[in-house]
């Protein structure tokens, strides 16, 4: 687990840093997606989440869900390309789950990736996480989780 | 040498065009096709839903149709509003790097505080009120909301030049009993507009000038008038094709029954406290509430501030929010207690549990 300015960033996950989302490669080859603890801290308590329809084909960095907090609306973007195959209904019904457990019960969507091998190079994982997020937080002027 | 940001005045437009421009300008800012921009805009009569809202739950659709009030969905968050020619919209399209801050609530506060300073320059005592309002002596004169895409963000607000409170109440889905003369007068006490405060309607260009001067000072920049770029025009056409449609307006559909208006009143020894609560039961949130009744409280604006504090808040956090609210200010209530306000709201919410 990397901890950067108080934000937990598990080092077994893959991160699309610009989009501030994580991706977990599951045993069946699908990808689970959610917001990072850093993204949650920036947003504050989520009050609404609306996913795209299951079955939609998405490109990397395309919107898969739209969330709202403190009157701000913003997209959650796909960390990799593929088909949207599941959404986490409990988190859509009660978006504060995302704040409470961003890497567990607060996951948002599952994608069947179609270019994982090519696109995973654009994601950050393992020992690189801390430095990359430190730089992002610095650029964002972020104080800490 | 100061940086130069662009000012756009897109004039009076119908809602679909204004919202399509929101998306086009935000996308263009994200793609670095356009400079940081302050935009002024006005609307032909429209009811504007927050992005996640449902028209059925928020609006009196029959009244809107009969009165020719267009219904549209914003790309920004927050609640439904009525917008017509008597209001001025102001918007900033920025990059996070323009702000050196990523905390969304801090960004809202900074921009609203600057906008309030612009209003002060017009001669009204406007101030930022958490979480997203600008108020004058406790009365709301401006609401706001935002959207972001990657590192680009749009923050938008209203400014009431004049305002027809009764029409707003009829456009929004307010229970009939709230439309009594007394209730309309009460709503009027909670809203402010420049014409009432100043005794005349200020020149639109003067208002725009004062707001732009305040933003220029806040961000240390100069503003220069500009036009939409060719790329923005192209993005606008694409966005308009999606947004100027029933599919977009009714993107979210939820039944009215999911958002009841609950009422309760309790007679305390220090007076009668009544409340009406619009309760979002799916999310267990207090969307909006209004206190009334017969009790003493000073300063009088405390009630409007409490209502603003509890707007769109977690119902489970009611007691904590009310306690924090009263702990932060000195209020004379002649025996009424903070807990009494909690009790009456809880009594209203309990009706929903019971049903």
Coordinates of C-alpha atoms in Angstrom, one line a residue:
Chain A
X1 CA 0.0 0.0 0.0
X2 CA 1.4 3.4 -1.0
X3 CA 0.3 6.3 1.2
X4 CA 0.8 9.7 -0.5
X5 CA -0.1 12.8 1.5
X6 CA -2.4 10.6 3.6
X7 CA -4.2 9.0 0.7
X8 CA -4.1 5.2 0.4
X9 CA -3.2 3.9 -3.0
X10 CA -2.9 0.1 -3.0
X11 CA 0.1 -1.0 -5.0
X12 CA -1.5 -4.1 -6.5
X13 CA -3.9 -1.9 -8.5
X14 CA -3.3 -0.1 -11.8
X15 CA -4.0 3.7 -11.9
X16 CA -4.9 6.0 -14.8
X17 CA -3.4 9.0 -13.1
X18 CA -4.9 11.8 -15.2
X19 CA -8.4 10.4 -14.7
X20 CA -7.7 9.6 -11.0
X21 CA -9.2 6.1 -11.3
X22 CA -8.0 2.7 -10.4
X23 CA -8.3 -0.6 -12.3
X24 CA -8.0 -4.2 -10.9
X25 CA -7.3 -7.1 -13.2
X26 CA -9.5 -9.9 -12.1
X27 CA -8.8 -13.6 -12.5
X28 CA -11.4 -13.9 -15.3
X29 CA -9.7 -11.2 -17.3
X30 CA -12.2 -8.4 -16.5
X31 CA -11.3 -5.1 -15.0
X32 CA -12.9 -3.6 -11.9
X33 CA -12.9 0.3 -11.8
X34 CA -13.3 2.8 -9.1
X35 CA -12.3 6.3 -7.9
X36 CA -9.0 6.7 -5.9
X37 CA -9.1 7.8 -2.3
X38 CA -7.4 11.0 -3.7
X39 CA -10.2 11.6 -6.1
X40 CA -12.7 11.1 -3.3
X41 CA -10.9 13.6 -1.1
X42 CA -11.0 16.2 -3.9
X43 CA -14.7 15.7 -4.6
X44 CA -16.0 15.4 -1.0
X45 CA -19.1 13.4 -0.2
X46 CA -20.7 12.1 -3.4
X47 CA -24.5 12.7 -3.6
X48 CA -25.3 11.1 -7.0
X49 CA -23.8 8.7 -9.5
X50 CA -25.2 7.8 -12.9
X51 CA -23.5 5.1 -15.0
X52 CA -23.5 4.6 -18.7
X53 CA -25.6 1.6 -19.9
X54 CA -24.2 -1.9 -19.5
X55 CA -23.1 -3.2 -22.9
X56 CA -21.7 0.1 -24.1
X57 CA -18.3 0.0 -25.8
X58 CA -16.0 2.6 -24.3
X59 CA -12.6 3.9 -25.3
X60 CA -9.9 4.6 -22.8
X61 CA -10.7 7.9 -21.1
X62 CA -14.3 7.9 -22.2
X63 CA -16.9 8.5 -19.5
X64 CA -18.4 5.5 -17.9
X65 CA -20.2 7.2 -15.0
X66 CA -21.1 10.8 -13.9
X67 CA -20.9 11.7 -10.3
X68 CA -21.9 14.8 -8.2
X69 CA -20.7 16.2 -5.0
X70 CA -21.1 19.7 -3.5
X71 CA -22.9 20.8 -6.7
X72 CA -20.0 19.8 -8.9
X73 CA -20.6 17.3 -11.6
X74 CA -17.8 15.3 -13.2
X75 CA -17.0 12.2 -15.2
X76 CA -15.5 8.9 -14.1
X77 CA -13.4 7.8 -17.1
X78 CA -12.6 4.3 -18.3
X79 CA -8.9 3.4 -17.5
X80 CA -8.9 1.1 -20.5
X81 CA -11.0 0.4 -23.6
X82 CA -13.6 -2.3 -23.7
X83 CA -17.2 -3.1 -23.0
X84 CA -19.0 -2.0 -19.9
X85 CA -20.2 -5.3 -18.4
X86 CA -21.4 -4.4 -14.9
X87 CA -22.1 -1.5 -12.6
X88 CA -22.1 -1.6 -8.8
X89 CA -25.8 -0.9 -8.1
X90 CA -25.3 -0.5 -4.3
X91 CA -22.8 2.3 -4.9
X92 CA -25.1 3.9 -7.5
X93 CA -28.0 3.8 -5.0
X94 CA -25.8 5.1 -2.1
X95 CA -22.9 7.0 -3.6
X96 CA -21.3 7.7 -0.1
X97 CA -20.2 4.0 -0.3
X98 CA -17.6 5.3 -2.8
X99 CA -16.2 7.7 -0.2
X100 CA -16.3 5.1 2.6
X101 CA -14.7 2.2 0.8
X102 CA -13.3 3.4 -2.6
X103 CA -11.3 0.2 -3.3
X104 CA -13.9 -2.3 -1.9
X105 CA -17.6 -2.0 -1.7
X106 CA -17.4 1.4 -3.5
X107 CA -16.2 0.1 -6.8
X108 CA -18.1 1.6 -9.7
X109 CA -18.0 -0.6 -12.9
X110 CA -16.5 -3.6 -14.6
X111 CA -15.1 -3.6 -18.1
X112 CA -14.2 -6.4 -20.4
X113 CA -11.0 -5.0 -21.8
X114 CA -10.2 -5.4 -25.5
X115 CA -6.7 -3.9 -25.5
X116 CA -5.4 -4.6 -22.0
X117 CA -1.9 -5.7 -23.0
X118 CA -1.4 -2.6 -25.1
X119 CA -3.1 -0.1 -22.7
X120 CA -1.7 -1.3 -19.4
X121 CA 1.5 0.4 -20.2
X122 CA -0.3 3.7 -19.9
X123 CA -1.3 2.8 -16.3
X124 CA 0.9 3.1 -13.2
X125 CA 1.3 0.3 -10.7
X126 CA 3.6 -1.0 -8.0
X127 CA 6.6 1.0 -6.9
X128 CA 5.9 3.8 -9.4
X129 CA 2.7 4.9 -7.7
X130 CA 4.0 7.1 -4.9
X131 CA 6.2 9.3 -7.1
X132 CA 3.6 9.8 -9.8
X133 CA 0.8 10.7 -7.4
X134 CA 3.1 12.9 -5.4
X135 CA 3.8 14.9 -8.6
X136 CA 0.1 15.0 -9.4
X137 CA -0.8 16.3 -6.0
X138 CA 1.9 18.8 -6.1
X139 CA 0.7 20.1 -9.5
X140 CA -2.9 20.2 -8.1
X141 CA -1.9 22.1 -5.0
X142 CA -3.4 19.3 -2.9
X143 CA -2.8 19.4 0.9
X144 CA -3.7 15.8 1.8
X145 CA -6.4 13.3 2.4
Chain B
X1 CA 2.6 41.6 -17.3
X2 CA -0.8 40.3 -16.4
X3 CA -2.2 37.4 -18.2
X4 CA -5.2 38.1 -20.4
X5 CA -8.4 36.1 -20.1
X6 CA -11.3 36.3 -22.5
X7 CA -14.8 37.7 -21.8
X8 CA -17.7 36.4 -23.8
X9 CA -21.1 37.9 -23.8
X10 CA -23.4 35.4 -25.5
X11 CA -26.5 37.5 -24.9
X12 CA -30.1 36.3 -24.6
X13 CA -30.5 32.7 -25.8
X14 CA -32.8 29.8 -25.3
X15 CA -31.8 27.3 -22.7
X16 CA -30.6 24.5 -25.0
X17 CA -28.1 26.8 -26.7
X18 CA -26.8 28.1 -23.3
X19 CA -26.3 24.6 -22.0
X20 CA -24.8 23.4 -25.3
X21 CA -22.3 26.3 -25.0
X22 CA -21.5 25.1 -21.4
X23 CA -20.4 21.8 -22.8
X24 CA -18.6 23.2 -25.9
X25 CA -16.6 25.8 -23.9
X26 CA -15.7 23.3 -21.2
X27 CA -14.5 20.8 -23.8
X28 CA -12.6 23.5 -25.6
X29 CA -10.9 24.6 -22.4
X30 CA -10.0 21.0 -21.6
X31 CA -8.5 20.6 -25.1
X32 CA -6.5 23.8 -24.6
X33 CA -8.3 25.3 -27.6
X34 CA -9.5 28.3 -25.7
X35 CA -8.1 30.7 -23.0
X36 CA -9.5 31.0 -19.5
X37 CA -12.9 32.6 -20.1
X38 CA -15.5 34.6 -18.2
X39 CA -18.9 34.3 -19.9
X40 CA -22.0 36.3 -19.4
X41 CA -25.3 34.8 -20.5
X42 CA -29.1 35.3 -20.3
X43 CA -32.0 33.0 -20.8
X44 CA -35.4 33.2 -22.3
X45 CA -37.8 31.8 -19.6
X46 CA -36.5 28.3 -18.6
X47 CA -36.7 25.8 -15.8
X48 CA -33.2 24.4 -15.4
X49 CA -32.7 21.0 -13.8
X50 CA -29.5 20.0 -12.1
X51 CA -27.7 17.3 -14.0
X52 CA -28.9 14.5 -11.8
X53 CA -32.5 15.7 -11.3
X54 CA -35.7 14.4 -12.8
X55 CA -38.2 16.9 -14.3
X56 CA -41.2 15.0 -12.9
X57 CA -39.8 15.3 -9.3
X58 CA -38.7 18.9 -9.5
X59 CA -41.0 20.9 -11.8
X60 CA -44.7 21.7 -12.3
X61 CA -44.7 20.4 -15.9
X62 CA -48.2 21.5 -16.7
X63 CA -47.5 25.1 -15.5
X64 CA -44.3 25.2 -17.5
X65 CA -46.1 24.1 -20.7
X66 CA -48.9 26.5 -20.2
X67 CA -46.6 29.4 -19.6
X68 CA -44.1 28.6 -22.3
X69 CA -41.3 27.9 -19.8
X70 CA -38.7 25.7 -21.5
X71 CA -37.4 22.8 -19.6
X72 CA -33.7 22.0 -19.8
X73 CA -31.1 20.0 -18.0
X74 CA -27.8 21.6 -17.0
X75 CA -24.4 19.9 -17.1
X76 CA -23.7 21.2 -13.6
X77 CA -24.9 20.0 -10.2
X78 CA -27.3 21.4 -7.7
X79 CA -31.0 22.0 -7.7
X80 CA -33.7 23.2 -10.2
X81 CA -33.9 26.9 -10.8
X82 CA -36.1 29.2 -12.8
X83 CA -34.2 31.5 -15.1
X84 CA -35.6 34.3 -17.2
X85 CA -34.5 37.6 -18.8
X86 CA -34.4 39.4 -15.4
X87 CA -31.3 37.4 -14.3
X88 CA -27.7 37.5 -15.4
X89 CA -25.7 34.3 -15.6
X90 CA -21.9 34.4 -15.1
X91 CA -19.5 31.6 -15.7
X92 CA -15.8 30.9 -15.5
X93 CA -14.0 28.3 -17.6
X94 CA -10.7 27.5 -16.1
X95 CA -8.0 24.9 -15.8
X96 CA -6.9 23.6 -12.4
X97 CA -3.5 25.3 -13.1
X98 CA -5.3 28.7 -13.3
X99 CA -6.4 28.1 -9.7
X100 CA -3.5 26.2 -8.1
X101 CA -6.1 24.4 -6.0
X102 CA -7.9 21.1 -6.6
X103 CA -10.3 21.1 -3.6
X104 CA -13.7 21.6 -5.2
X105 CA -15.3 23.3 -2.2
X106 CA -12.4 25.7 -1.9
X107 CA -12.7 26.6 -5.5
X108 CA -16.5 27.3 -5.1
X109 CA -15.8 29.5 -2.1
X110 CA -13.0 31.5 -3.9
X111 CA -15.1 32.1 -7.0
X112 CA -18.3 33.0 -5.0
X113 CA -16.4 35.3 -2.7
X114 CA -14.9 37.2 -5.7
X115 CA -18.4 37.4 -7.3
X116 CA -19.8 38.8 -4.1
X117 CA -17.1 41.5 -4.1
X118 CA -18.3 42.4 -7.6
X119 CA -21.8 42.8 -6.2
X120 CA -20.5 44.9 -3.3
X121 CA -19.1 47.3 -5.9
X122 CA -22.6 47.8 -7.1
X123 CA -23.6 48.9 -3.6
X124 CA -25.1 45.8 -2.1
X125 CA -23.7 44.0 1.0
X126 CA -23.2 40.6 -0.7
X127 CA -21.3 37.8 0.9
X128 CA -20.5 34.2 0.2
X129 CA -22.6 31.8 2.2
X130 CA -21.6 28.1 2.5
X131 CA -22.0 26.0 0.6
X132 CA -22.7 27.7 -2.7
X133 CA -24.8 30.8 -2.3
X134 CA -24.2 34.5 -2.3
X135 CA -26.5 36.4 0.1
X136 CA -27.4 39.9 1.1
X137 CA -28.4 40.2 4.8
X138 CA -29.4 36.5 4.8
X139 CA -31.4 36.7 1.5
X140 CA -30.1 34.7 -1.5
X141 CA -29.1 36.8 -4.5
X142 CA -27.1 34.2 -6.4
X143 CA -26.8 30.4 -6.5
X144 CA -24.1 28.4 -8.2
X145 CA -22.8 25.0 -9.4
X146 CA -20.0 23.5 -11.4
X147 CA -18.8 20.8 -13.7
X148 CA -15.4 19.5 -14.6
X149 CA -13.8 17.4 -17.3
X150 CA -10.3 16.3 -16.6
X151 CA -8.3 19.4 -15.6
X152 CA -10.9 21.9 -16.9
X153 CA -13.8 23.2 -14.9
X154 CA -16.8 25.3 -15.4
X155 CA -18.2 27.2 -12.5
X156 CA -21.5 29.1 -13.0
X157 CA -23.7 31.4 -11.0
X158 CA -26.8 33.5 -11.3
X159 CA -27.4 37.1 -10.3
X160 CA -30.9 38.2 -9.7
X161 CA -31.3 41.7 -11.3
X162 CA -35.1 41.6 -10.7
X163 CA -37.0 38.5 -9.9
X164 CA -40.6 37.1 -10.0
X165 CA -40.6 34.9 -6.8
X166 CA -44.2 33.8 -7.4
X167 CA -43.4 32.5 -10.9
X168 CA -40.4 30.6 -9.6
X169 CA -42.5 28.9 -6.9
X170 CA -45.1 27.9 -9.5
X171 CA -42.5 26.6 -11.9
X172 CA -40.8 24.5 -9.2
X173 CA -42.9 21.6 -7.8
X174 CA -43.9 23.4 -4.6
X175 CA -47.0 22.1 -2.8
X176 CA -50.1 24.2 -3.3
X177 CA -50.2 25.3 0.3
X178 CA -46.8 26.9 -0.1
X179 CA -48.4 29.2 -2.8
X180 CA -50.5 31.2 -0.3
X181 CA -49.9 34.9 -0.1
X182 CA -48.1 34.4 3.2
X183 CA -45.9 31.7 1.8
X184 CA -45.0 33.8 -1.2
X185 CA -44.2 36.7 1.1
X186 CA -42.1 34.3 3.1
X187 CA -40.2 33.1 0.0
X188 CA -39.7 36.7 -1.0
X189 CA -38.1 37.4 2.4
X190 CA -35.5 34.7 1.6
X191 CA -34.6 36.1 -1.9
X192 CA -33.0 39.3 -2.8
X193 CA -32.5 41.1 -6.1
X194 CA -30.5 44.1 -7.2
X195 CA -33.6 46.2 -8.2
X196 CA -35.2 45.9 -4.8
X197 CA -32.0 46.5 -2.9
X198 CA -30.8 49.5 -5.0
X199 CA -34.2 51.0 -5.7
X200 CA -33.5 50.9 -9.4
X201 CA -32.4 48.2 -12.0
X202 CA -28.7 48.8 -12.7
X203 CA -27.4 48.9 -16.2
X204 CA -26.5 45.3 -17.4
X205 CA -23.2 46.4 -18.7
X206 CA -22.3 48.1 -15.4
X207 CA -23.1 44.9 -13.6
X208 CA -20.9 42.9 -16.0
X209 CA -18.1 45.4 -15.6
X210 CA -18.2 45.2 -11.8
X211 CA -18.2 41.4 -11.8
X212 CA -15.3 41.2 -14.3
X213 CA -13.3 43.7 -12.3
X214 CA -13.8 41.6 -9.2
X215 CA -12.7 38.4 -11.0
X216 CA -9.7 40.2 -12.6
X217 CA -8.6 41.4 -9.1
X218 CA -9.0 37.9 -7.6
X219 CA -7.0 36.1 -10.3
X220 CA -4.6 38.9 -11.0
X221 CA -5.5 39.0 -14.7
X222 CA -6.9 41.4 -17.3
X223 CA -9.9 40.6 -19.4
X224 CA -10.3 41.3 -23.1
X225 CA -13.6 40.8 -25.1
X226 CA -13.5 37.8 -27.4
X227 CA -15.6 35.6 -29.7
X228 CA -16.2 31.9 -29.9
X229 CA -13.5 30.1 -31.8
X230 CA -14.2 28.0 -34.9
X231 CA -13.5 24.9 -32.8
X232 CA -15.9 26.0 -30.1
X233 CA -18.6 26.7 -32.8
X234 CA -18.1 23.1 -34.1
X235 CA -18.3 21.7 -30.6
X236 CA -21.4 23.8 -29.9
X237 CA -23.2 22.3 -33.0
X238 CA -22.4 18.8 -31.8
X239 CA -23.5 19.5 -28.3
X240 CA -26.7 21.2 -29.4
X241 CA -27.7 18.2 -31.4
X242 CA -27.7 16.1 -28.2
X243 CA -28.9 18.7 -25.7
X244 CA -31.8 20.2 -27.7
X245 CA -33.8 17.0 -27.4
X246 CA -36.3 15.3 -25.1
X247 CA -33.9 12.4 -24.5
X248 CA -31.5 14.8 -22.8
X249 CA -34.1 16.7 -20.9
X250 CA -35.5 13.4 -19.6
X251 CA -32.2 11.7 -19.2
X252 CA -33.1 11.0 -15.5
X253 CA -36.6 9.9 -14.8
X254 CA -37.7 9.2 -11.2
X255 CA -41.3 9.1 -9.8
X256 CA -42.6 12.0 -7.8
X257 CA -43.5 9.6 -5.0
X258 CA -39.7 9.1 -4.3
X259 CA -39.4 12.7 -3.2
X260 CA -42.3 13.6 -0.9
X261 CA -42.8 17.0 0.8
X262 CA -43.2 16.2 4.5
X263 CA -44.5 18.6 7.1
X264 CA -44.5 18.8 10.9
X265 CA -45.1 21.3 13.6
X266 CA -44.3 21.2 17.3
X267 CA -45.4 23.6 20.0
X268 CA -42.5 24.2 22.3
X269 CA -42.7 26.3 25.4
X270 CA -40.8 29.0 23.5
X271 CA -43.0 28.9 20.5
X272 CA -44.5 27.0 17.6
X273 CA -42.0 25.7 15.0
X274 CA -43.2 24.3 11.7
X275 CA -41.2 22.8 8.9
X276 CA -41.8 21.6 5.3
X277 CA -39.1 19.2 4.1
X278 CA -38.6 17.9 0.5
X279 CA -37.1 14.5 1.3
X280 CA -35.1 12.5 -1.2
X281 CA -35.8 9.1 0.2
X282 CA -33.7 7.1 -2.3
X283 CA -30.6 8.8 -1.0
X284 CA -31.9 9.7 2.5
X285 CA -31.1 13.3 1.9
X286 CA -32.9 16.5 2.9
X287 CA -33.2 18.3 -0.4
X288 CA -34.7 21.5 0.9
X289 CA -36.6 22.7 3.9
X290 CA -38.4 25.8 5.1
X291 CA -39.0 26.7 8.7
X292 CA -42.0 28.8 9.7
X293 CA -44.1 29.2 12.8
X294 CA -44.3 31.6 15.7
X295 CA -41.2 32.1 17.7
X296 CA -38.5 34.7 18.4
X297 CA -35.0 34.5 16.8
X298 CA -32.4 37.1 16.4
X299 CA -30.7 37.8 14.1
X300 CA -33.7 37.0 11.8
X301 CA -31.4 35.8 9.0
X302 CA -30.5 32.8 11.2
X303 CA -33.4 30.8 9.8
X304 CA -32.4 31.5 6.2
X305 CA -28.8 30.6 7.0
X306 CA -29.9 27.3 8.7
X307 CA -32.1 26.4 5.7
X308 CA -29.1 27.0 3.4
X309 CA -26.9 24.9 5.7
X310 CA -29.3 22.0 5.6
X311 CA -30.1 22.2 1.9
X312 CA -29.1 19.0 0.1
X313 CA -27.7 17.4 3.3
X314 CA -27.5 13.9 4.6
X315 CA -30.6 13.2 6.8
X316 CA -28.5 11.1 9.1
X317 CA -26.2 14.0 9.8
X318 CA -29.1 16.3 10.8
X319 CA -28.2 16.6 14.5
X320 CA -24.5 17.1 13.9
X321 CA -25.1 19.7 11.2
X322 CA -27.5 21.7 13.4
X323 CA -25.3 21.5 16.4
X324 CA -22.3 22.8 14.4
X325 CA -24.4 25.5 12.8
X326 CA -25.5 27.0 16.2
X327 CA -22.1 26.5 17.7
X328 CA -20.6 28.8 15.1
X329 CA -22.8 31.8 15.8
X330 CA -24.4 33.8 18.6
X331 CA -28.2 33.6 18.4
X332 CA -30.9 34.8 20.7
X333 CA -33.9 32.4 20.7
X334 CA -35.6 33.2 24.0
X335 CA -35.7 29.6 25.2
X336 CA -35.9 27.8 21.9
X337 CA -33.0 25.3 21.5
X338 CA -31.0 24.0 18.6
X339 CA -32.4 20.6 19.4
X340 CA -35.9 21.9 18.9
X341 CA -35.2 22.5 15.2
X342 CA -33.8 18.9 14.9
X343 CA -36.9 17.5 16.6
X344 CA -39.4 19.2 14.2
X345 CA -37.4 18.1 11.2
X346 CA -37.2 14.5 12.6
X347 CA -40.9 14.6 13.2
X348 CA -41.4 15.4 9.5
X349 CA -39.0 12.7 8.3
X350 CA -40.7 10.2 10.6
X351 CA -43.9 10.6 8.7
X352 CA -42.2 9.1 5.7
X353 CA -40.9 6.2 7.7
X354 CA -44.4 5.6 9.1
X355 CA -45.9 5.6 5.6

